[in-house]
Amino acid sequence: HTVGQSDLTPASIGPWSYDETRGDTSLKDFSLQAPGEAMVSWLKRMQEVGQDITLLGSIWSIPTWMKQNQNLRWEYRDTYTEYILKYLQEFAARGVVVDALTLQNEVSG
């Protein structure tokens, strides 16, 4: 499943991540928000149908405020690590265990 916004996210949702508060290095504003909660719901329904499914989370993009020229700003490397951990913990707390994770989609250069 896509972790956060992707190129396939409907325009009606707009740009989002689990924390779009610029400079929020403590991630106090981290939230799955409606799109993330909807993803949890769909994944739980999927797991009810087939319990032997391996769930791969694919991170599409780093939160906007952590990027410069489409790359992770080095000063946010620890915050981004915590961001990924919070995503895994929040999904697990809702009954969805992510078995594997990509660190970036469509790596360039």
mmCIF file of C-alpha atoms in Angstrom:
data_model
loop_
_atom_site.group_PDB
_atom_site.id
_atom_site.type_symbol
_atom_site.label_atom_id
_atom_site.label_comp_id
_atom_site.label_asym_id
_atom_site.label_seq_id
_atom_site.Cartn_x
_atom_site.Cartn_y
_atom_site.Cartn_z
ATOM 1 C CA HIS A 1 0.000 0.000 0.000
ATOM 2 C CA THR A 2 1.063 3.589 -0.506
ATOM 3 C CA VAL A 3 2.357 5.317 2.609
ATOM 4 C CA GLY A 4 1.025 8.868 2.418
ATOM 5 C CA GLN A 5 0.191 10.764 -0.745
ATOM 6 C CA SER A 6 1.077 9.451 -4.198
ATOM 7 C CA ASP A 7 0.688 10.550 -7.798
ATOM 8 C CA LEU A 8 -2.580 8.585 -7.721
ATOM 9 C CA THR A 9 -4.058 10.558 -4.803
ATOM 10 C CA PRO A 10 -7.272 12.274 -5.950
ATOM 11 C CA ALA A 11 -6.894 16.030 -6.391
ATOM 12 C CA SER A 12 -9.895 16.483 -4.086
ATOM 13 C CA ILE A 13 -7.767 15.260 -1.159
ATOM 14 C CA GLY A 14 -4.968 17.677 -1.975
ATOM 15 C CA PRO A 15 -1.355 17.425 -0.837
ATOM 16 C CA TRP A 16 -0.868 15.704 2.483
ATOM 17 C CA SER A 17 1.387 13.552 4.602
ATOM 18 C CA TYR A 18 1.015 12.327 8.158
ATOM 19 C CA ASP A 19 2.596 15.597 9.342
ATOM 20 C CA GLU A 20 2.675 18.704 7.152
ATOM 21 C CA THR A 21 3.497 21.148 9.962
ATOM 22 C CA ARG A 22 6.693 22.854 8.828
ATOM 23 C CA GLY A 23 9.541 22.309 11.299
ATOM 24 C CA ASP A 24 7.596 19.875 13.522
ATOM 25 C CA THR A 25 10.698 17.873 14.504
ATOM 26 C CA SER A 26 8.892 16.459 17.551
ATOM 27 C CA LEU A 27 6.086 15.236 15.231
ATOM 28 C CA LYS A 28 3.482 16.497 17.707
ATOM 29 C CA ASP A 29 1.076 17.076 14.802
ATOM 30 C CA PHE A 30 1.536 13.577 13.349
ATOM 31 C CA SER A 31 -1.863 12.181 12.382
ATOM 32 C CA LEU A 32 -3.103 9.562 9.959
ATOM 33 C CA GLN A 33 -5.841 12.016 8.961
ATOM 34 C CA ALA A 34 -8.853 10.891 6.947
ATOM 35 C CA PRO A 35 -6.879 9.341 4.046
ATOM 36 C CA GLY A 36 -4.692 7.312 6.420
ATOM 37 C CA GLU A 37 -7.667 6.165 8.473
ATOM 38 C CA ALA A 38 -9.404 5.128 5.249
ATOM 39 C CA MET A 39 -6.315 3.122 4.252
ATOM 40 C CA VAL A 40 -6.370 1.348 7.627
ATOM 41 C CA SER A 41 -10.017 0.488 7.072
ATOM 42 C CA TRP A 42 -9.365 -0.931 3.593
ATOM 43 C CA LEU A 43 -6.355 -2.924 4.760
ATOM 44 C CA LYS A 44 -8.323 -4.419 7.656
ATOM 45 C CA ARG A 45 -11.073 -5.452 5.245
ATOM 46 C CA MET A 46 -8.452 -7.013 2.980
ATOM 47 C CA GLN A 47 -6.943 -8.945 5.889
ATOM 48 C CA GLU A 48 -10.376 -10.285 6.835
ATOM 49 C CA VAL A 49 -10.664 -11.841 3.378
ATOM 50 C CA GLY A 50 -7.127 -13.258 3.227
ATOM 51 C CA GLN A 51 -5.185 -13.632 6.439
ATOM 52 C CA ASP A 52 -2.042 -14.960 4.739
ATOM 53 C CA ILE A 53 -1.312 -11.631 3.011
ATOM 54 C CA THR A 54 2.099 -9.982 3.290
ATOM 55 C CA LEU A 55 1.650 -6.231 3.557
ATOM 56 C CA LEU A 56 4.245 -3.998 1.894
ATOM 57 C CA GLY A 57 4.185 -0.295 2.656
ATOM 58 C CA SER A 58 5.673 1.851 -0.106
ATOM 59 C CA ILE A 59 6.697 5.355 0.910
ATOM 60 C CA TRP A 60 5.881 7.628 -1.993
ATOM 61 C CA SER A 61 7.254 10.910 -0.723
ATOM 62 C CA ILE A 62 8.975 12.547 2.197
ATOM 63 C CA PRO A 63 6.822 15.242 3.881
ATOM 64 C CA THR A 64 7.229 18.497 1.946
ATOM 65 C CA TRP A 65 8.897 20.437 4.744
ATOM 66 C CA MET A 66 11.621 17.783 5.101
ATOM 67 C CA LYS A 67 12.627 18.119 1.432
ATOM 68 C CA GLN A 68 14.835 20.364 -0.595
ATOM 69 C CA ASN A 69 15.092 19.799 -4.352
ATOM 70 C CA GLN A 70 13.035 16.591 -3.900
ATOM 71 C CA ASN A 71 15.628 15.126 -1.502
ATOM 72 C CA LEU A 72 15.601 14.634 2.259
ATOM 73 C CA ARG A 73 17.254 17.553 3.997
ATOM 74 C CA TRP A 74 20.069 16.024 6.061
ATOM 75 C CA GLU A 75 19.080 17.877 9.235
ATOM 76 C CA TYR A 76 15.755 15.979 9.199
ATOM 77 C CA ARG A 77 17.170 12.452 8.896
ATOM 78 C CA ASP A 78 16.386 11.568 12.524
ATOM 79 C CA THR A 79 12.944 13.186 12.321
ATOM 80 C CA TYR A 80 12.182 11.236 9.159
ATOM 81 C CA THR A 81 13.231 7.994 10.863
ATOM 82 C CA GLU A 82 10.850 8.815 13.729
ATOM 83 C CA TYR A 83 8.136 9.655 11.173
ATOM 84 C CA ILE A 84 8.442 6.188 9.635
ATOM 85 C CA LEU A 85 8.377 4.542 13.077
ATOM 86 C CA LYS A 86 5.263 6.518 14.056
ATOM 87 C CA TYR A 87 3.528 5.396 10.855
ATOM 88 C CA LEU A 88 4.308 1.744 11.660
ATOM 89 C CA GLN A 89 3.200 2.164 15.294
ATOM 90 C CA GLU A 90 -0.048 3.964 14.400
ATOM 91 C CA PHE A 91 -1.048 1.308 11.882
ATOM 92 C CA ALA A 92 -0.143 -1.492 14.328
ATOM 93 C CA ALA A 93 -2.183 0.210 17.086
ATOM 94 C CA ARG A 94 -5.172 0.012 14.732
ATOM 95 C CA GLY A 95 -4.623 -3.667 14.005
ATOM 96 C CA VAL A 96 -2.683 -3.404 10.739
ATOM 97 C CA VAL A 97 0.847 -4.805 10.830
ATOM 98 C CA VAL A 98 3.102 -3.721 7.967
ATOM 99 C CA ASP A 99 5.406 -6.648 7.135
ATOM 100 C CA ALA A 100 7.847 -4.870 4.837
ATOM 101 C CA LEU A 101 8.649 -1.332 3.803
ATOM 102 C CA THR A 102 10.265 0.460 0.883
ATOM 103 C CA LEU A 103 12.195 3.556 1.867
ATOM 104 C CA GLN A 104 11.464 5.523 -1.290
ATOM 105 C CA ASN A 105 9.497 5.159 -4.488
ATOM 106 C CA GLU A 106 11.156 5.758 -7.846
ATOM 107 C CA VAL A 107 14.657 6.507 -6.622
ATOM 108 C CA SER A 108 16.446 8.853 -8.999
ATOM 109 C CA GLY A 109 20.148 9.347 -9.686
#
